[in-house]
Coordinates of C-alpha atoms and ligand atoms in Angstrom, one line a residue:
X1 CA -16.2 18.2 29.7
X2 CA -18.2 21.4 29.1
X3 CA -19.8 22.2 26.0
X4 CA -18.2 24.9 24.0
X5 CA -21.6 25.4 21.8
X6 CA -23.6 25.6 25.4
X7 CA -24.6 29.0 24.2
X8 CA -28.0 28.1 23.1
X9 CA -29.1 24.8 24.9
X10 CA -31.7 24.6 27.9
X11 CA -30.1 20.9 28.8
X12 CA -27.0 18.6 29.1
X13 CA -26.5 16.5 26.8
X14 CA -27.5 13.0 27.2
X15 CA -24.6 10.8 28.3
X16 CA -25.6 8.2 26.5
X17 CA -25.6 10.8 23.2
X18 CA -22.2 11.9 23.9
X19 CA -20.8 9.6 23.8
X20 CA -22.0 8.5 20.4
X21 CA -21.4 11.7 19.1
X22 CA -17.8 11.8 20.7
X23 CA -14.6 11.4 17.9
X24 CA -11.8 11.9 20.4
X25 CA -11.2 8.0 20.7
X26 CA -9.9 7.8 17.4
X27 CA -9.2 11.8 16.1
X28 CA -6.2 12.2 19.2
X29 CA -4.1 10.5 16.7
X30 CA -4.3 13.8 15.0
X31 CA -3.7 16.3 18.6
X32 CA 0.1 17.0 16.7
X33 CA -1.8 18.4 13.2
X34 CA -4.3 20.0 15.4
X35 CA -1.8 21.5 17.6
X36 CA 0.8 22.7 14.6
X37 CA -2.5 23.7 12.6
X38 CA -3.7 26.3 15.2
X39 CA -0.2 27.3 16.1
X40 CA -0.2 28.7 11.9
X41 CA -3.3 30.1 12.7
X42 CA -3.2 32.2 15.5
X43 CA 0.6 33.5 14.0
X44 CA -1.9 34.6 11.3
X45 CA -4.3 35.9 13.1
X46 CA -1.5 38.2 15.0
X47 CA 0.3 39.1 11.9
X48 CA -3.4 40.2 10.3
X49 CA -3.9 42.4 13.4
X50 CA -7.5 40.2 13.8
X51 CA -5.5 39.3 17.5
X52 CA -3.8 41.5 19.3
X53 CA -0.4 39.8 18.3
X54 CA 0.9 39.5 22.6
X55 CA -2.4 37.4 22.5
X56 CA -1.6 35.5 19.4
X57 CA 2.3 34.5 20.7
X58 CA 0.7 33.6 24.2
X59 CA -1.5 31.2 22.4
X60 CA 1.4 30.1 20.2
X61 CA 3.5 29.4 23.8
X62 CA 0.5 28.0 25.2
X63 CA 0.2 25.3 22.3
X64 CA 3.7 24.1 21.8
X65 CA 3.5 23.6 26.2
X66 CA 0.7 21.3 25.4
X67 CA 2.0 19.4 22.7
X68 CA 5.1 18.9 25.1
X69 CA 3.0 17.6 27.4
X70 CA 1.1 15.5 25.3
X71 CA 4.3 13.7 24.3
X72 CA 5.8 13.2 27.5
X73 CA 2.9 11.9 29.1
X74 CA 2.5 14.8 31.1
X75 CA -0.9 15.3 30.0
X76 CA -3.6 12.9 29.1
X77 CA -6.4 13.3 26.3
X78 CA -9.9 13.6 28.3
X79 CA -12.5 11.4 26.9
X80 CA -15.8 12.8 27.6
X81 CA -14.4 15.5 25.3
X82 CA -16.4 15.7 21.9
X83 CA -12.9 16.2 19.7
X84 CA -9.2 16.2 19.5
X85 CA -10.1 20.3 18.3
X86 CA -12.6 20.9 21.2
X87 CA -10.1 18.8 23.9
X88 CA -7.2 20.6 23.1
X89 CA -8.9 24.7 22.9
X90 CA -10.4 23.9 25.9
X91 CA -6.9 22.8 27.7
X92 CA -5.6 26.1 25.5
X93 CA -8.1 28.7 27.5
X94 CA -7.9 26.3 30.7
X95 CA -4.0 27.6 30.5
X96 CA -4.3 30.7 29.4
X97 CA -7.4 32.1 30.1
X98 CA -8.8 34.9 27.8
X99 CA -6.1 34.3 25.3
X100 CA -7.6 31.0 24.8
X101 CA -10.8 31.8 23.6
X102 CA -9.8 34.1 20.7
X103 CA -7.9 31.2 18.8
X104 CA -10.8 29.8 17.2
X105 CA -11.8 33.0 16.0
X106 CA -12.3 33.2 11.6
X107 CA -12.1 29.5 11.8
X108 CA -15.0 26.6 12.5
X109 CA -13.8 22.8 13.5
X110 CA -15.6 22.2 10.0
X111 CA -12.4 23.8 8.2
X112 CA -9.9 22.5 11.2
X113 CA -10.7 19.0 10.6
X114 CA -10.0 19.4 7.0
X115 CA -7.3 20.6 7.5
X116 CA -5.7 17.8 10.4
X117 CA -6.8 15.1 8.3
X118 CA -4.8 16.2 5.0
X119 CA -1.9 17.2 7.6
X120 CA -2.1 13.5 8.9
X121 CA -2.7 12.0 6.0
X122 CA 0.0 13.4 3.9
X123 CA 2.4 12.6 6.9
X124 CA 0.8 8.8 6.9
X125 CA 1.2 8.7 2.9
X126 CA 5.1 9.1 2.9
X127 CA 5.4 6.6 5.6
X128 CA 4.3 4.3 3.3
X129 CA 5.6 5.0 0.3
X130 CA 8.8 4.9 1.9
X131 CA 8.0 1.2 3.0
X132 CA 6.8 0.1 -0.4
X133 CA 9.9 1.4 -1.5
X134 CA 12.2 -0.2 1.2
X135 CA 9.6 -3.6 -0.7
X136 CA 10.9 -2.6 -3.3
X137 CA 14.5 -2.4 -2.7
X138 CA 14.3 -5.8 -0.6
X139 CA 13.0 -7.8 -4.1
X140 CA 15.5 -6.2 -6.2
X141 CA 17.8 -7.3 -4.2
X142 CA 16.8 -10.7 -3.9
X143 CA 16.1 -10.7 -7.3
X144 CA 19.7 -10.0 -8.3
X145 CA 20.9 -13.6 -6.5
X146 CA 18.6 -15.2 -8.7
X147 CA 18.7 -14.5 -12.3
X148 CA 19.8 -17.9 -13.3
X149 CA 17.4 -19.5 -10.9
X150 CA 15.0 -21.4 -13.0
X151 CA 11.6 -21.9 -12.0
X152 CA 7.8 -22.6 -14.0
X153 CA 6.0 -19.7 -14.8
X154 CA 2.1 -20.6 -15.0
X155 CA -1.1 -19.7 -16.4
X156 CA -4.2 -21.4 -14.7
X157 CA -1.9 -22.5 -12.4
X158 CA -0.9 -25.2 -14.7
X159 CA 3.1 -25.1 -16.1
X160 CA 3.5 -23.0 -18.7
X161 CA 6.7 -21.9 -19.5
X162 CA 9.9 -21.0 -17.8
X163 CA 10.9 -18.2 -16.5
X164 CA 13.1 -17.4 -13.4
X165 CA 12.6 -16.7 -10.1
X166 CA 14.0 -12.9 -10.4
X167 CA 11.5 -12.3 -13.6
X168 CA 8.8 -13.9 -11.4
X169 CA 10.0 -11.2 -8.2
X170 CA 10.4 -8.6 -10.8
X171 CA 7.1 -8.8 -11.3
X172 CA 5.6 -8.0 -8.2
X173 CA 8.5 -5.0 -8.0
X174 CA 6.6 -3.3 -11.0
X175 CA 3.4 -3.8 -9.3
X176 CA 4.6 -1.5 -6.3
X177 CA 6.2 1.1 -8.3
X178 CA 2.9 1.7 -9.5
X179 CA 1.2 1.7 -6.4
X180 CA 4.4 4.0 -5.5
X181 CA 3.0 6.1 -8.6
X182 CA -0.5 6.6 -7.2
X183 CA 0.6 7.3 -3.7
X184 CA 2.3 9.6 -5.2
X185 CA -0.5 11.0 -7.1
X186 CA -2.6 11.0 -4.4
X187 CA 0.1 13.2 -1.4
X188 CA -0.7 15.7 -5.0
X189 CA -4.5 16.7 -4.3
X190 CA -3.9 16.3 -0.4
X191 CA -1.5 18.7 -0.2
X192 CA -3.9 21.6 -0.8
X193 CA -4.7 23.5 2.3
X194 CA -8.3 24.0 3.3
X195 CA -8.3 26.6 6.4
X196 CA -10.3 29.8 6.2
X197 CA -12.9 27.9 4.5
X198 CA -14.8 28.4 7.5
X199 CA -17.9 26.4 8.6
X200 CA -18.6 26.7 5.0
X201 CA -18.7 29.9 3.5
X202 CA -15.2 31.5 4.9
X203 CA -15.3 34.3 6.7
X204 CA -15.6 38.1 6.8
X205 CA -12.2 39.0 9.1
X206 CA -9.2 39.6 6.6
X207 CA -7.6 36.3 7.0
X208 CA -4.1 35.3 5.1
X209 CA -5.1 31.8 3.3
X210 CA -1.7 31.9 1.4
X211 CA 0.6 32.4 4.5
X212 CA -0.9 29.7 6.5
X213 CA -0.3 27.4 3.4
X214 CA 3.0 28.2 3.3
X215 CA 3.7 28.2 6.9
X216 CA 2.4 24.3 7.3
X217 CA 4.1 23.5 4.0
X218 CA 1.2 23.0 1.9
X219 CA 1.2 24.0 -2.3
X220 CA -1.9 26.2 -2.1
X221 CA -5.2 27.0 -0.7
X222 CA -8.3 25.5 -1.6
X223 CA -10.5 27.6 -4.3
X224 CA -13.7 27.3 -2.9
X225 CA -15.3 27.5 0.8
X226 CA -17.7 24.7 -0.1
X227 CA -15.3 22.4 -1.8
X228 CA -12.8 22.8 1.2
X229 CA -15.0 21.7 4.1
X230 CA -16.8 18.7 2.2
X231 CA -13.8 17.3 0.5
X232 CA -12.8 13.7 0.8
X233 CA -11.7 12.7 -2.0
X234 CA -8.3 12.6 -0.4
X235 CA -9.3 9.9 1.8
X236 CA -11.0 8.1 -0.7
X237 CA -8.1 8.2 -3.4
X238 CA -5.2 7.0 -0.4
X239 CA -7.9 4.3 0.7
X240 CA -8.0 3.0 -3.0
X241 CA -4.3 3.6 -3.6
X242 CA -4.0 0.9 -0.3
X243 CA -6.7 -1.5 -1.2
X244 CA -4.9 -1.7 -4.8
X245 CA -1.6 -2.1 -3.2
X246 CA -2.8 -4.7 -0.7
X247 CA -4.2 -6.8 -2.9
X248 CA -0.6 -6.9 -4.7
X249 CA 0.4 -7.7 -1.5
X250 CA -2.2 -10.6 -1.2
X251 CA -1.2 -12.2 -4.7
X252 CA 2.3 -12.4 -3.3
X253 CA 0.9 -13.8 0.0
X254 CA -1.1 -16.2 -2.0
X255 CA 1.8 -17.1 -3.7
X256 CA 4.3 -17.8 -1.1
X257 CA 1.4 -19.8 0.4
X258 CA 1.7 -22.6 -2.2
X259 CA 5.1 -21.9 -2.6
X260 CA 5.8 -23.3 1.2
X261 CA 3.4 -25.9 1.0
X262 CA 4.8 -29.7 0.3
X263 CA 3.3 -29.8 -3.2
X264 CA 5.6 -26.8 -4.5
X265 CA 8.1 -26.7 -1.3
X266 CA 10.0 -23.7 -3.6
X267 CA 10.8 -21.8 -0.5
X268 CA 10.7 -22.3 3.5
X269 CA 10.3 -19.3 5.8
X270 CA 12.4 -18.5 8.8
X271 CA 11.2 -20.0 12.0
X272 CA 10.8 -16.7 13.1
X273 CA 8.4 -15.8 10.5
X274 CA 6.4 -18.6 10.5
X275 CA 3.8 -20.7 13.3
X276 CA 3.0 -24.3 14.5
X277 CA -0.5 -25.9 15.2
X278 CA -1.4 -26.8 18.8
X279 CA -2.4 -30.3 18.0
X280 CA 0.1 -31.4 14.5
X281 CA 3.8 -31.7 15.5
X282 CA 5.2 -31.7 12.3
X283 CA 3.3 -28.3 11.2
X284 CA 4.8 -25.0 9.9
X285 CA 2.1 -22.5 8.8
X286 CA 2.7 -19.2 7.0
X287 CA 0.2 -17.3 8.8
X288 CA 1.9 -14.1 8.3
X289 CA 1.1 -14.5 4.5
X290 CA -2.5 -15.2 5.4
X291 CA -3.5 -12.8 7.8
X292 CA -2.1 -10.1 5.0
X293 CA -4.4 -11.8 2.6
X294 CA -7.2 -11.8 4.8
X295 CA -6.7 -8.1 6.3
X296 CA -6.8 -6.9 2.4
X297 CA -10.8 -7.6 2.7
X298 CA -10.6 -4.8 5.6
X299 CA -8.7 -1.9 3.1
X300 CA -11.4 -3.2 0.5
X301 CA -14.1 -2.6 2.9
X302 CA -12.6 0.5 4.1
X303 CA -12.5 2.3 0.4
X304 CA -16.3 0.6 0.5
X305 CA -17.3 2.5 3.2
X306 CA -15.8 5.8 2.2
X307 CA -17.6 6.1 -0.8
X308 CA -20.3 5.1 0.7
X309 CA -20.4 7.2 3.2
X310 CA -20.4 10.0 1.2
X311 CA -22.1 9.6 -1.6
X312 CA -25.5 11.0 -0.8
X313 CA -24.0 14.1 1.4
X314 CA -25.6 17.7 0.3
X315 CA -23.0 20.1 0.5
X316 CA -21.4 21.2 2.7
X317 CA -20.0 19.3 6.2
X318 CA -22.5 17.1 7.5
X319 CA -21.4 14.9 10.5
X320 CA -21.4 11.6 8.6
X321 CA -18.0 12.5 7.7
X322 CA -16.9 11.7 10.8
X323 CA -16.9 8.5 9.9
X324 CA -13.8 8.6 7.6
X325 CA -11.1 8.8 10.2
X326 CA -11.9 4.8 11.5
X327 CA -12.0 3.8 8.2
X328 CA -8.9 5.5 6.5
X329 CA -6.4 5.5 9.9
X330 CA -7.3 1.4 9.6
X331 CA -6.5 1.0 6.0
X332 CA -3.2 3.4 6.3
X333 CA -2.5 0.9 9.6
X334 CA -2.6 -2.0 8.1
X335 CA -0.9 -0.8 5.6
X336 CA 2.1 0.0 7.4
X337 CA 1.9 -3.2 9.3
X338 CA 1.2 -5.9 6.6
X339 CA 4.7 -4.4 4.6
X340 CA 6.3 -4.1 7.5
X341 CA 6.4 -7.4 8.4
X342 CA 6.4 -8.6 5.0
X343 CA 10.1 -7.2 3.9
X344 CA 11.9 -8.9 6.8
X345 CA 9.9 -12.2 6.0
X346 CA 11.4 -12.2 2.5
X347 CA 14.6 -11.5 3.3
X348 CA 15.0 -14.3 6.2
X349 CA 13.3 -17.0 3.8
X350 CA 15.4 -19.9 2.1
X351 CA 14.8 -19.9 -1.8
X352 CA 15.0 -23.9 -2.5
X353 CA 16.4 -23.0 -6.2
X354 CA 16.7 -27.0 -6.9
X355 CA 12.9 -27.6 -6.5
X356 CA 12.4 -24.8 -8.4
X357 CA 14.1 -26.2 -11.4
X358 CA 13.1 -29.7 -10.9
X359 CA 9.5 -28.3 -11.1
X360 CA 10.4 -26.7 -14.7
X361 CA 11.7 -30.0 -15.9
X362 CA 8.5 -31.6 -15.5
X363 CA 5.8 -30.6 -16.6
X364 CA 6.4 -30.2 -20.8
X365 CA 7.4 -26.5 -20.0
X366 CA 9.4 -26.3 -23.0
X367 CA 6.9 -27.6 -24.9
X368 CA 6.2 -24.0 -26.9
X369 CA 10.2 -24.6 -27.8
X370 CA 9.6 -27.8 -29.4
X371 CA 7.4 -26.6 -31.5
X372 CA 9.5 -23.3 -32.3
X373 CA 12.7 -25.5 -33.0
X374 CA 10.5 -26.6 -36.1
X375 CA 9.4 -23.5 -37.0
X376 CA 12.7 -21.8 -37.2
X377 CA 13.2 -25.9 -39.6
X378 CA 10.8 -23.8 -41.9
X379 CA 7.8 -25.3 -40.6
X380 CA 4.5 -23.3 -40.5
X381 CA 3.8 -22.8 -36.8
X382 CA 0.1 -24.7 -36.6
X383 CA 2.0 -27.7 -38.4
X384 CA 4.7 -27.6 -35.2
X385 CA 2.5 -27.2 -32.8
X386 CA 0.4 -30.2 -33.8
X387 CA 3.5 -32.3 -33.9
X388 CA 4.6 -31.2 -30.9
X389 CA 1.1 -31.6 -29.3
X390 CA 0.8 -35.5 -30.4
X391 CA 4.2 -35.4 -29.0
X392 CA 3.6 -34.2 -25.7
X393 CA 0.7 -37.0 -25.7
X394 CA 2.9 -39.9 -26.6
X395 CA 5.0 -38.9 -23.5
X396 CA 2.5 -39.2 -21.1
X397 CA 1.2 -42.4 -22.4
X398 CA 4.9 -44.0 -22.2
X399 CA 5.7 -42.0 -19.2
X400 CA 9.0 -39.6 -20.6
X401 CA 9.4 -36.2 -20.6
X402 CA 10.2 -34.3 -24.4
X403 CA 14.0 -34.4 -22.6
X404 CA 13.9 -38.1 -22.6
X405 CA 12.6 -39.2 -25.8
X406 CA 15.3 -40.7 -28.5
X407 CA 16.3 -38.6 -31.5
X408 CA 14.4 -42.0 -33.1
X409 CA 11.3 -41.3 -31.4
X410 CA 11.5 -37.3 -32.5
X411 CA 12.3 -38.2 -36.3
X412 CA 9.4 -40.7 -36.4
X413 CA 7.4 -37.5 -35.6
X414 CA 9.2 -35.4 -37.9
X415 CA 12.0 -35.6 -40.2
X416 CA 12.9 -32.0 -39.1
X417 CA 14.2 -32.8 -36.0
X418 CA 18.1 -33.8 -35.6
X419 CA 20.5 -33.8 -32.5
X420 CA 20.2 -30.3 -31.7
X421 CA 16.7 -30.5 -30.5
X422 CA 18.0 -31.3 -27.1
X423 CA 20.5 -28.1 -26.5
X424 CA 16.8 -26.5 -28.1
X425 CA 14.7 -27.5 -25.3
X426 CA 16.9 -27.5 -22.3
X427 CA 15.4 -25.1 -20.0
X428 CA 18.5 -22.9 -19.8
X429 CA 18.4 -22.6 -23.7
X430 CA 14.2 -21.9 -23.1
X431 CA 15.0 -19.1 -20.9
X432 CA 17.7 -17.4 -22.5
X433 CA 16.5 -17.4 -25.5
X434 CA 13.5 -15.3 -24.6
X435 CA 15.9 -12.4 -24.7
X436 CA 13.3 -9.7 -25.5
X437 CA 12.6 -6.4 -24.1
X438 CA 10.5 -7.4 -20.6
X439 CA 11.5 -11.3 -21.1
X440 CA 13.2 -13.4 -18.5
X441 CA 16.7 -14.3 -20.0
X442 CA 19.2 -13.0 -17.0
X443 CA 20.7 -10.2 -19.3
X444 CA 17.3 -8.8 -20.0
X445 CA 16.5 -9.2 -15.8
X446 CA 19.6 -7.4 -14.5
X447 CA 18.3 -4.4 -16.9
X448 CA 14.7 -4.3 -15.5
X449 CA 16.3 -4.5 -11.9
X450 CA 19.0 -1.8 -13.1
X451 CA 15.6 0.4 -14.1
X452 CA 13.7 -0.4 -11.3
X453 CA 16.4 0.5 -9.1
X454 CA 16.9 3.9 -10.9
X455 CA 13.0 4.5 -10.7
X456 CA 13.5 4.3 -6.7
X457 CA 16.1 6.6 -6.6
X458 CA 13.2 8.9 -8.0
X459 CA 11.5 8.6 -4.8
X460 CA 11.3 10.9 -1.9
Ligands
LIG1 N1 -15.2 15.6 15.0 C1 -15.7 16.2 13.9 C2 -15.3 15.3 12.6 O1 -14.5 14.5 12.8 C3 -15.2 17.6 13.7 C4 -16.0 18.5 12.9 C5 -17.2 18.8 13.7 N2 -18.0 19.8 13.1 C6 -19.3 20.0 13.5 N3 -19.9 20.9 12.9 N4 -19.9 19.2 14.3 O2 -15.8 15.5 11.6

């Protein structure tokens, strides 16, 4: 395609060079922004009398032809093109002839792709807050079949106390409201509109910042021409909103991981959610959960690379920042992709609740109860502890469980102990008892799900 900036060059450009300089492989995901971006700023341009304003409805006619084209197929990008921006004002004057050329006046590509990216992004950010919230929704749901469902909560992985498998789903649910909270945060600062920056220092027609803003449904113009072009903080802050949020996403994973395998066997995906091996019959692998755990190391790298990227830029565009649409379009696609297949996973898997709870009865999981039962005897809590510690020992040396032991057994450790040490350390007593604010005792679940679920109604 034919160099817009030919003005002042002797030569072609070398193929070879064009190629490598050439964006429009990945920035034609963008010709919809580009398109609705121009089509505000040639309405401008008429209204401010800087076009004649037939010219500045032709062009307007003249874009929303190509854009129907573009999505019926009608008309294909060109790929020798440098851009999405050059592409599509070429196919503008191609149509329209003089008309064409006068829409990129007061405006530089430098500003434009400011401009499309925040319009893409911003689009790109709701999608997915609207699937973390759809996560969201999914594990509250679950979560709400399974407030009696007892299961081992862990530290080190090594049982540690009870808790239930709702409190354990709950969790992850107030992970994601978070990551709603700074996707949220993020759309804040991207929705600030950056056109009429110019190349970098604006420009001298008398341009209307604060009706293109308005007309593309953006809070407010940038402040300052410098600042608007060489911006990216946007990207960077959405890229670390997603590497945060994937890595939530790879915990779970992990999780589920060893929940499937035969040493925890607490839950078993759906056949259509899970894959065999080529060689061992009797294999079912979550690979779903370990691709999203290994394509987190890509949204990490991505957020890497952005900040990278531009931390040793001068001010004010410099064409390394080209460079941010591969990284942030793959973190916002894997993104969308990962959750996606994630929510209908959960909600096809079978939750094998009597595993669960023979898992807890092992395991001296109520151990920290034993010891409390003496405590609330009057005994100072080091004392019970160490009781219930050589306790504990002399199970494992005869082989029982603090369940199993005779009242005999308990008294010879302390006099303390009578028949109601049993009902004390039964796991349903263990979790109900822990009845505090943010515990796992059912009552105390259903009103963290009842929050949660009021918190999402929040979201737009
Ligand atoms: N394709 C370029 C980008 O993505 C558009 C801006 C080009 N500006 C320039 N002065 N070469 O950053």
């Amino acid at each position: 395609m034919a160099k817009m900036w030919a003005g002042r060059f002797k030569k072609e450009v070398d193929e070879k060079v064009n190629d490598f300089n050439s964006s429009i492989s990945f920035d034609c995901v963008m010709y919809e922004q580009d398109i609705k971006g121009s089509i505000a700023h040639a309405t401008m341009l008429g209204k401010q009398g800087i076009i004649p304003l037939e010219e500045s409805e032709l062009i307007v006619e003249g874009l929303m032809g190509i854009l129907e084209d573009l999505h019926s197929g009608k008309l294909d990008f060109d790929m020798t093109a440098e851009d999405i921006h050059m592409f599509i004002e070429a196919e503008l004057t191609a149509r329209l002839g003089a008309a064409g050329k006068r829409l990129h006046t007061a405006r530089s590509r430098n500003d434009q792709v400011a401009l499309d990216i925040r319009m893409y992004l911003k689009d790109q950010t709701k999608e997915i807050t609207a699937l973390v919230k759809e996560l969201c929704e999914t594990l509250c749901d679950l979560a709400s079949e399974h407030t009696e469902t007892v299961m081992p909560g862990y530290t080190h992985l090594q049982r540690a106390q009870p808790v239930t498998f709702a409190h354990h789903l709950m969790a992850y649910v107030q992970m994601f409201l978070r990551d709603i909270g700074r996707l949220e945060d993020t759309y804040k600062r991207m929705n600030i509109m950056p056109l009429g920056s110019g190349a970098l220092a604006s420009t001298t027609y008398p341009i209307d910042r604060v009706m293109v803003s308005e007309l593309l449904g953006f809070t407010e113009p940038t402040q300052n021409s410098l600042d608007g072009v060489s911006d990216r903080d946007f990207c960077i802050e959405l890229a670390s909103a997603i590497a945060t949020l994937m890595m939530h996403l790879s915990r779970f994973s992990e999780e589920i991981i060893l929940w499937c395998s035969w040493e925890f066997k607490f839950i078993e995906l759906d056949d259509a959610y899970s894959t065999g091996s080529s060689i061992m019959p009797q294999k079912k692998n979550p690979d779903i959960t370990e691709l999203i755990r290994g394509k987190t190391g890509r949204t990490i790298g991505n957020l890497t690379t952005l900040l990278t990227m531009m931390k040793g830029l001068p001010l004010a565009y410099n064409k390394d920042m080209q460079e941010d649409k591969e990284a942030i379009f793959d973190s916002v696609n894997t993104a969308k992709l990962c959750i996606s297949t994630f929510i209908p996973m959960l909600r096809t898997m079978r939750v094998l609740k009597d595993n669960m709870r023979k898992a807890a009865a092992k395991g001296f999981i109520n151990a920290t109860d034993c010891a409390d039962y003496l405590v609330k005897k009057g005994m100072p809590f080091r004392d019970a502890y160490k009781i219930t510690g050589g306790l504990v020992a002399y199970c494992i040396d005869q082989d029982k469980t603090l369940e199993t032991l005779s009242l005999e057994e308990y008294q010879k450790a302390s006099e303390l102990f009578s028949e109601d040490v049993f009902t004390a350390i039964s796991l349903d007593t263990c979790v109900k008892g822990r009845n505090v604010l943010g515990g796992p005792a059912p009552q105390m679940v259903k009103e963290q799900i009842t929050i949660a679920r009021e918190w999402l109604d929040e979201v737009k």
